[in-house]
Short mmCIF file of C-alpha atoms and ligand atoms in Angstrom, two decimals:
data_model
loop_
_atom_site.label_atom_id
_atom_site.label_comp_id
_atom_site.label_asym_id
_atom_site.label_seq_id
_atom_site.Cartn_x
_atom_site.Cartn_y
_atom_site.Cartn_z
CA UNK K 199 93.85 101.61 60.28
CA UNK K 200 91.68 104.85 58.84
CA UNK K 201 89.66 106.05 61.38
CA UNK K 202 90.19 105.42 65.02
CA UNK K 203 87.99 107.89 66.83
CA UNK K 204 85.15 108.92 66.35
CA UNK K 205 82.20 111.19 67.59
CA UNK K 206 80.74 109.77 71.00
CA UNK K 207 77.47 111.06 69.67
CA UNK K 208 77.80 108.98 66.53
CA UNK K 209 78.55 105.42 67.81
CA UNK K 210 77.60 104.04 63.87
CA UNK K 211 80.98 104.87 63.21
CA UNK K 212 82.89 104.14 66.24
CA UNK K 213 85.87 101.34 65.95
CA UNK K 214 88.15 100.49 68.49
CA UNK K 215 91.63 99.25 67.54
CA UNK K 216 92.23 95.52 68.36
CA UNK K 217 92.50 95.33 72.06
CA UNK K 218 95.74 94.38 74.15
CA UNK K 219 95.24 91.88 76.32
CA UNK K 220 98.46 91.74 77.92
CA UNK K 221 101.10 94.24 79.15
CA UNK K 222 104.63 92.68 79.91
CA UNK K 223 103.26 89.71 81.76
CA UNK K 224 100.61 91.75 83.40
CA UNK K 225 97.00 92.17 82.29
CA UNK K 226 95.51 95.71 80.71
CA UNK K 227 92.08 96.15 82.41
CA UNK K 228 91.51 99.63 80.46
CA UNK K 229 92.69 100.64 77.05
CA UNK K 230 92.40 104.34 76.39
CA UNK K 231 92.47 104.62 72.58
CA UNK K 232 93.34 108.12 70.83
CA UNK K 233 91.24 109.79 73.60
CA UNK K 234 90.40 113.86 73.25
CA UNK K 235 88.03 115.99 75.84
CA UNK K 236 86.66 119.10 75.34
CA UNK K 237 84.69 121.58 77.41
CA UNK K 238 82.06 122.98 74.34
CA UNK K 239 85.03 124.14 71.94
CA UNK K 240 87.83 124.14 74.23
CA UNK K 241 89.93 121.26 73.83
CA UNK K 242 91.21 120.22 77.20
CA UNK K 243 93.42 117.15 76.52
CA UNK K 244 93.93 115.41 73.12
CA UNK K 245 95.07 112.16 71.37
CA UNK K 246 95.84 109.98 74.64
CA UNK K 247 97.01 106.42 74.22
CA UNK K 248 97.91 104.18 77.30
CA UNK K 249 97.17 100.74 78.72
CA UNK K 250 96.31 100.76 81.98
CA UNK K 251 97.37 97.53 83.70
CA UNK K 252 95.45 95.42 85.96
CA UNK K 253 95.68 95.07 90.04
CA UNK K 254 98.07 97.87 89.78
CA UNK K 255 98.70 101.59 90.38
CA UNK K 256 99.14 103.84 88.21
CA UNK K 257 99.51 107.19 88.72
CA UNK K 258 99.05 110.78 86.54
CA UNK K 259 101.22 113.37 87.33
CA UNK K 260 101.72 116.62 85.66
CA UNK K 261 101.36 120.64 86.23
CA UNK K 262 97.96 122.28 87.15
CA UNK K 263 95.25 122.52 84.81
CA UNK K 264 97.29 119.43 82.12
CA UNK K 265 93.89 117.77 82.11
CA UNK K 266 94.95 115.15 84.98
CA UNK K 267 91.33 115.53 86.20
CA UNK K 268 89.70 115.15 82.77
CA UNK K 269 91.70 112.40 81.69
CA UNK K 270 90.59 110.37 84.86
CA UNK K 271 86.87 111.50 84.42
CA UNK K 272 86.96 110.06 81.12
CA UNK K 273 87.53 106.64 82.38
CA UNK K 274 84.40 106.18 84.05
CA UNK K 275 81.91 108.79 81.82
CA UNK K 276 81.99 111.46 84.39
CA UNK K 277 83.14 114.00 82.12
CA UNK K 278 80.23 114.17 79.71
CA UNK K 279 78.54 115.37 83.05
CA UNK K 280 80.33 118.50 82.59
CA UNK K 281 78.91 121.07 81.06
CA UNK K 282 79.79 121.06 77.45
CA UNK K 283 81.63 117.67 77.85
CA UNK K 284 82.48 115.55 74.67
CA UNK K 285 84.72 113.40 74.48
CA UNK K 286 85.98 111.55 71.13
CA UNK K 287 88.23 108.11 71.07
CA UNK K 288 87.76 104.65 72.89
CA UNK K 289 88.16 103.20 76.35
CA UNK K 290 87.95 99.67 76.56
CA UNK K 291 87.21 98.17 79.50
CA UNK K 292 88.08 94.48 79.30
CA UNK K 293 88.06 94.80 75.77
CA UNK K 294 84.50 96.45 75.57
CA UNK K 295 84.25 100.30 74.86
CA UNK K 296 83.01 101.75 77.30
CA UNK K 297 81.35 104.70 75.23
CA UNK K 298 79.15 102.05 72.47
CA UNK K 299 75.73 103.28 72.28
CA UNK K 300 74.43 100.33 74.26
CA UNK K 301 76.52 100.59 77.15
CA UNK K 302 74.68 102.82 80.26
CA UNK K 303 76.91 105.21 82.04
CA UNK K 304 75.58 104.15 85.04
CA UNK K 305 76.99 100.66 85.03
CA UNK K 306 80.24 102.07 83.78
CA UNK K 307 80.31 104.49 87.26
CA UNK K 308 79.39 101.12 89.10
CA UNK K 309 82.18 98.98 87.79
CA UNK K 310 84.91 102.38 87.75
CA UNK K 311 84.13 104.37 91.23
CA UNK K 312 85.88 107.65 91.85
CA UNK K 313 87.18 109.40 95.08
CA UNK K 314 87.50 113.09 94.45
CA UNK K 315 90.01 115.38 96.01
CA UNK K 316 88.16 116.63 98.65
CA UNK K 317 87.14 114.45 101.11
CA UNK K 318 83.16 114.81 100.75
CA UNK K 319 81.03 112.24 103.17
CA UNK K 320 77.15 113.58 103.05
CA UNK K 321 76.77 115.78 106.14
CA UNK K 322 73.73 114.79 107.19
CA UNK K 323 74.21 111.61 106.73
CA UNK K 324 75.44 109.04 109.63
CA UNK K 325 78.83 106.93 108.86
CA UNK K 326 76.62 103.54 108.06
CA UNK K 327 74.40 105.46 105.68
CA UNK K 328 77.52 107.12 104.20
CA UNK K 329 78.82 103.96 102.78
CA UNK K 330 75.45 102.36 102.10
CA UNK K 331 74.47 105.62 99.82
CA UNK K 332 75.91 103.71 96.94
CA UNK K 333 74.33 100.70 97.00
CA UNK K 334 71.14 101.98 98.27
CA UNK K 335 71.00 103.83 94.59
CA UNK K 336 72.13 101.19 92.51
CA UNK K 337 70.11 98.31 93.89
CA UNK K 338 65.83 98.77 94.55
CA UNK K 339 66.09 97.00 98.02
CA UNK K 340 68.57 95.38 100.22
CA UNK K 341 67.96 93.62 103.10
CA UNK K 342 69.33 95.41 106.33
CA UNK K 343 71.51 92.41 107.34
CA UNK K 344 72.82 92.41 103.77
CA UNK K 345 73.31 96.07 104.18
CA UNK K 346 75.16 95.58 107.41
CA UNK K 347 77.41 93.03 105.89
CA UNK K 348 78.42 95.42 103.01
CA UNK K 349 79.28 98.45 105.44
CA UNK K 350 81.59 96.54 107.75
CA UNK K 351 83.57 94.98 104.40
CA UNK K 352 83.59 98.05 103.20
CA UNK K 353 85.07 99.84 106.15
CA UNK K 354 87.25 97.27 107.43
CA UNK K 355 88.87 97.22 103.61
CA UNK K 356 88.86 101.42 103.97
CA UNK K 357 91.36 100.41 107.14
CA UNK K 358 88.12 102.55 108.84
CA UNK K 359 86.63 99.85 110.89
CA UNK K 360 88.25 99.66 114.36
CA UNK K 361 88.14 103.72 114.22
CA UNK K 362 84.14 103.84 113.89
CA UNK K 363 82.49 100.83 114.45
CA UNK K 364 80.80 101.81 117.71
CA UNK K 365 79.66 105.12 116.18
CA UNK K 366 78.20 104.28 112.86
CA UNK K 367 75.32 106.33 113.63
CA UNK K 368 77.47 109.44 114.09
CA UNK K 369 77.49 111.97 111.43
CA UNK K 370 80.25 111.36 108.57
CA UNK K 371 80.75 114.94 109.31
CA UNK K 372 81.96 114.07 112.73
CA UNK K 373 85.87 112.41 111.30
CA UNK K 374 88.91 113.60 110.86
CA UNK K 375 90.05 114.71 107.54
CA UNK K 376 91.61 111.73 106.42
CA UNK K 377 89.00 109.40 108.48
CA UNK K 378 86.63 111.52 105.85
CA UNK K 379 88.61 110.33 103.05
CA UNK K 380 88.65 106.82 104.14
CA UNK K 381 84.96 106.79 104.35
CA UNK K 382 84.87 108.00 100.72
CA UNK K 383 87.19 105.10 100.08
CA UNK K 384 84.67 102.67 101.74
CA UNK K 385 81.44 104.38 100.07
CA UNK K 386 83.35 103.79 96.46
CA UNK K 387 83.97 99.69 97.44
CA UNK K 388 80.67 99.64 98.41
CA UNK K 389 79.62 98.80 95.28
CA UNK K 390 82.09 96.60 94.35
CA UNK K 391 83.73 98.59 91.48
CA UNK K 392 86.69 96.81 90.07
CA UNK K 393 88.75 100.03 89.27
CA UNK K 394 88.70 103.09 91.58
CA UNK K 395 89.77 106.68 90.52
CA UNK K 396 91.35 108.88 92.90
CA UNK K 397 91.93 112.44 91.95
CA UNK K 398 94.62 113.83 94.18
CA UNK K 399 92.90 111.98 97.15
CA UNK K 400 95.45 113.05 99.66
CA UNK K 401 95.98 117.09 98.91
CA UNK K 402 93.56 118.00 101.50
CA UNK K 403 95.67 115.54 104.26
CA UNK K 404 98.03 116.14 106.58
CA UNK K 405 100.97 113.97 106.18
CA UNK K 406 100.58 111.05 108.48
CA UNK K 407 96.36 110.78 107.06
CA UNK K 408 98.67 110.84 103.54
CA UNK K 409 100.53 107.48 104.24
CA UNK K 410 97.54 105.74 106.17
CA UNK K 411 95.62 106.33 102.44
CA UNK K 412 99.01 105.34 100.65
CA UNK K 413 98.96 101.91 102.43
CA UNK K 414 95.58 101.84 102.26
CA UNK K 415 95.83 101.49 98.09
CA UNK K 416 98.95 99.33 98.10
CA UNK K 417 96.83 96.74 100.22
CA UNK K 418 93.84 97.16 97.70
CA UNK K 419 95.61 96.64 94.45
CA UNK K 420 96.20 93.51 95.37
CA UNK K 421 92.28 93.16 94.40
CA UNK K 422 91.57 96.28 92.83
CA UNK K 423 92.68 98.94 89.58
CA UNK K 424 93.61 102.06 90.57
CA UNK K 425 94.34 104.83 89.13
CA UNK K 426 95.76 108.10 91.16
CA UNK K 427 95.99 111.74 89.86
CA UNK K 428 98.55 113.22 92.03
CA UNK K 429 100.44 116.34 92.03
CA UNK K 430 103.19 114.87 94.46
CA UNK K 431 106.18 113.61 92.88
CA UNK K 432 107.14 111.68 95.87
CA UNK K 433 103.80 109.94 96.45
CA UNK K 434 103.75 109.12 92.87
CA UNK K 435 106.94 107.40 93.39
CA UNK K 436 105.93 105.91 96.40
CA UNK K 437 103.22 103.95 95.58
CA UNK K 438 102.50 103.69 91.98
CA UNK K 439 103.50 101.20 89.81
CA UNK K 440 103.20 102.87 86.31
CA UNK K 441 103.30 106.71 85.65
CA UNK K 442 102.17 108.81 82.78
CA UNK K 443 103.05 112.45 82.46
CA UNK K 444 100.82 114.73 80.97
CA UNK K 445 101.59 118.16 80.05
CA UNK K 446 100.04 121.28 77.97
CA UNK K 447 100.83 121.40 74.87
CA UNK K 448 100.96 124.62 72.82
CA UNK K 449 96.98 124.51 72.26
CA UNK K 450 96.89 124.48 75.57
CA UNK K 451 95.44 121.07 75.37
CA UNK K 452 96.88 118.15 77.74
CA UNK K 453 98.97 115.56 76.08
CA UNK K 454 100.64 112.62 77.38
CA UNK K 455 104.40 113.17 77.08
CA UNK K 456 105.75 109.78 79.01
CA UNK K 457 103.75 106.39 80.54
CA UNK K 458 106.04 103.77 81.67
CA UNK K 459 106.98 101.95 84.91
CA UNK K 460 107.17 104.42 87.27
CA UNK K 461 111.00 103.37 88.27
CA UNK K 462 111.83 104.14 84.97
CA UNK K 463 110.03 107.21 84.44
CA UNK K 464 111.02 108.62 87.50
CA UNK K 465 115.13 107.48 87.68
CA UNK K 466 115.66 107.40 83.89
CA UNK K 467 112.67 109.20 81.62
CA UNK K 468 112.83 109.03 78.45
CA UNK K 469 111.86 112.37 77.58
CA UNK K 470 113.29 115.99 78.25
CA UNK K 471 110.07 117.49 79.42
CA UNK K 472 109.53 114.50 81.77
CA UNK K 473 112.96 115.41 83.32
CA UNK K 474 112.74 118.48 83.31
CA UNK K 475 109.35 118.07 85.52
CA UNK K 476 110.23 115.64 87.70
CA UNK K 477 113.65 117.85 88.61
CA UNK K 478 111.71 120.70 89.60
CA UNK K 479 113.19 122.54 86.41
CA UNK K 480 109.68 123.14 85.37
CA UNK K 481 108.45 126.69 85.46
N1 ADP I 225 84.05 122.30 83.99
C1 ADP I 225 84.94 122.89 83.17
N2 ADP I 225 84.53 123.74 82.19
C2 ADP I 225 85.41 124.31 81.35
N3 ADP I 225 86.74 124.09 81.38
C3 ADP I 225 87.20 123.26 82.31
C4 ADP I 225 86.34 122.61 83.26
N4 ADP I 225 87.10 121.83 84.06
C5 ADP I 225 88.36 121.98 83.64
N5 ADP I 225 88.43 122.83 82.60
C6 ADP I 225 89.66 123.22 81.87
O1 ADP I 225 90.26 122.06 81.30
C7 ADP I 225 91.66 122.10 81.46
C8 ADP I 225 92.12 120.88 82.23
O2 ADP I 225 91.62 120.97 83.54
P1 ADP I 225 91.77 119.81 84.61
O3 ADP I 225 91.44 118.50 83.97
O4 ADP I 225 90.99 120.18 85.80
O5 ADP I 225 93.36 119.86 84.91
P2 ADP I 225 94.19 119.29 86.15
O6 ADP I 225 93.34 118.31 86.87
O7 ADP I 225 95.41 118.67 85.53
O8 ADP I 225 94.56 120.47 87.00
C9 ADP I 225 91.99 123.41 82.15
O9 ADP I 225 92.35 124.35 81.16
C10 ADP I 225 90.69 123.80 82.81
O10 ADP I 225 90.56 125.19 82.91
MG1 MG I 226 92.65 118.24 88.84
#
């Protein structure tokens, strides 16, 4: 096939490849096709491939500044929030690219929510209002009961219930660290999103918040995509189910090196750099 990427500013000539369905018995949700990011004329990751794979885990690992957060913001249209962000290439999600001219970003950031790395509740804001911010923007009016309903699902899947439920009207700024992060977890299901972003959710945790948010996602994959940016080799290990390695490449621009099942990638990789990385070897 000629062309494969395209402009995002000149849709006319967008066309995604033909769109895989299925991924060794397991279905792709979100096929990244020949995806590149700049900031204005820096390039900051270039010609990305993968298939990310349905009610699974997958994480992205790789040294600071690879593009691990770019790549990620990509995937829901976060990046062209950046200042001077473009972004040429296709994501399909379900088969339907997400950057067409008729599709609104906004729907995208519904349907792909994002946790960022700090754990960020609104200050002022109590723990119910917290987790109803979301839908309180995308929808004109909910009814309180309805509103109710949607906090307590979204907390009790957050594993935050039994910790707050008799002080919802305490101020998010009022948790622990990882109790914060949680609550981000429960504002992002809010909304019912089907995949959720998490970019290095845990790096602000200590280590016993870490594994309460690594059981946390195994239990929501079951329903939910996720992906994970992660600079910890072991909690990549631990809980994803595919990896993908990105790495600078001499342009300085992030490129994906390895993406496989993450017991493969991390007991037998397939590629030098990969080893070298997950080894410690890397400078
Ligand atoms: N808002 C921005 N404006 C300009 N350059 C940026 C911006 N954010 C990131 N970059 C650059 O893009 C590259 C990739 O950054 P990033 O995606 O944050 O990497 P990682 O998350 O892997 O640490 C880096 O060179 C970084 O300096
Ligand atoms: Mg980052």
């Amino acid at each position: 096939m000629a062309m494969v990427y395209n402009l995002v500013n000149d849709n006319t000539q967008r066309k995604p490849k033909e769109y895989i369905a299925n991924l060794e018995g397991k279905k792709g949700i979100l096929e990244v096709q020949d995806l590149s990011a700049w900031y204005g004329d820096t390039l900051a990751i270039k010609h990305i491939s993968m298939i990310i794979k349905s009610q699974a885990i997958t994480a992205i690992i790789g040294p600071s500044g690879c593009g691990k957060s770019t790549f990620i913001r990509c995937l829901n249209r976060m990046h062209e929030v950046s200042h001077g962000g473009r972004v040429e290439g296709c994501v399909l999600l379900d088969g339907n690219d997400i950057y067409a001219r008729d599709v609104d970003p906004v729907v995208i950031r519904r349907r792909i929510g994002m946790v960022f790395q700090k754990p960020a509740p609104f200050p002022t804001m109590s723990i119910f209002d917290n987790v109803a911010a979301g839908i309180r923007l995308t929808r004109l009016w909910t009814r309180r009961w309805e509103l109710e309903e949607v906090v307590e699902r979204s907390l009790r899947q957050a594993a935050l219930w039994d910790e707050v439920k008799d002080k919802l009207n305490q101020s998010g700024a009022s948790l622990s660290g990882g109790q914060q992060q949680r609550l981000c977890i429960a504002r992002a299901l809010a909304v019912e999103p089907e995949i959720i972003l998490l970019d290095e959710p845990c790096s602000a945790l200590d280590p016993a918040a870490t594994l309460k948010i690594e059981d946390l996602m195994r239990n929501l994959a079951e329903q939910y995509t996720i992906v994970i940016v992660t600079h910890n080799m072991q909690q990549a290990a631990r809980v994803s189910d595919m990896a993908a390695f990105l790495l600078m490449d001499q342009d300085r621009a992030g490129i994906l090196v390895e993406y496989g099942k993450t017991s493969q990638l991390f007991t037998n990789p397939k590629d030098k750099r990969t080893e070298d990385y997950i080894t410690g070897r890397f400078g």
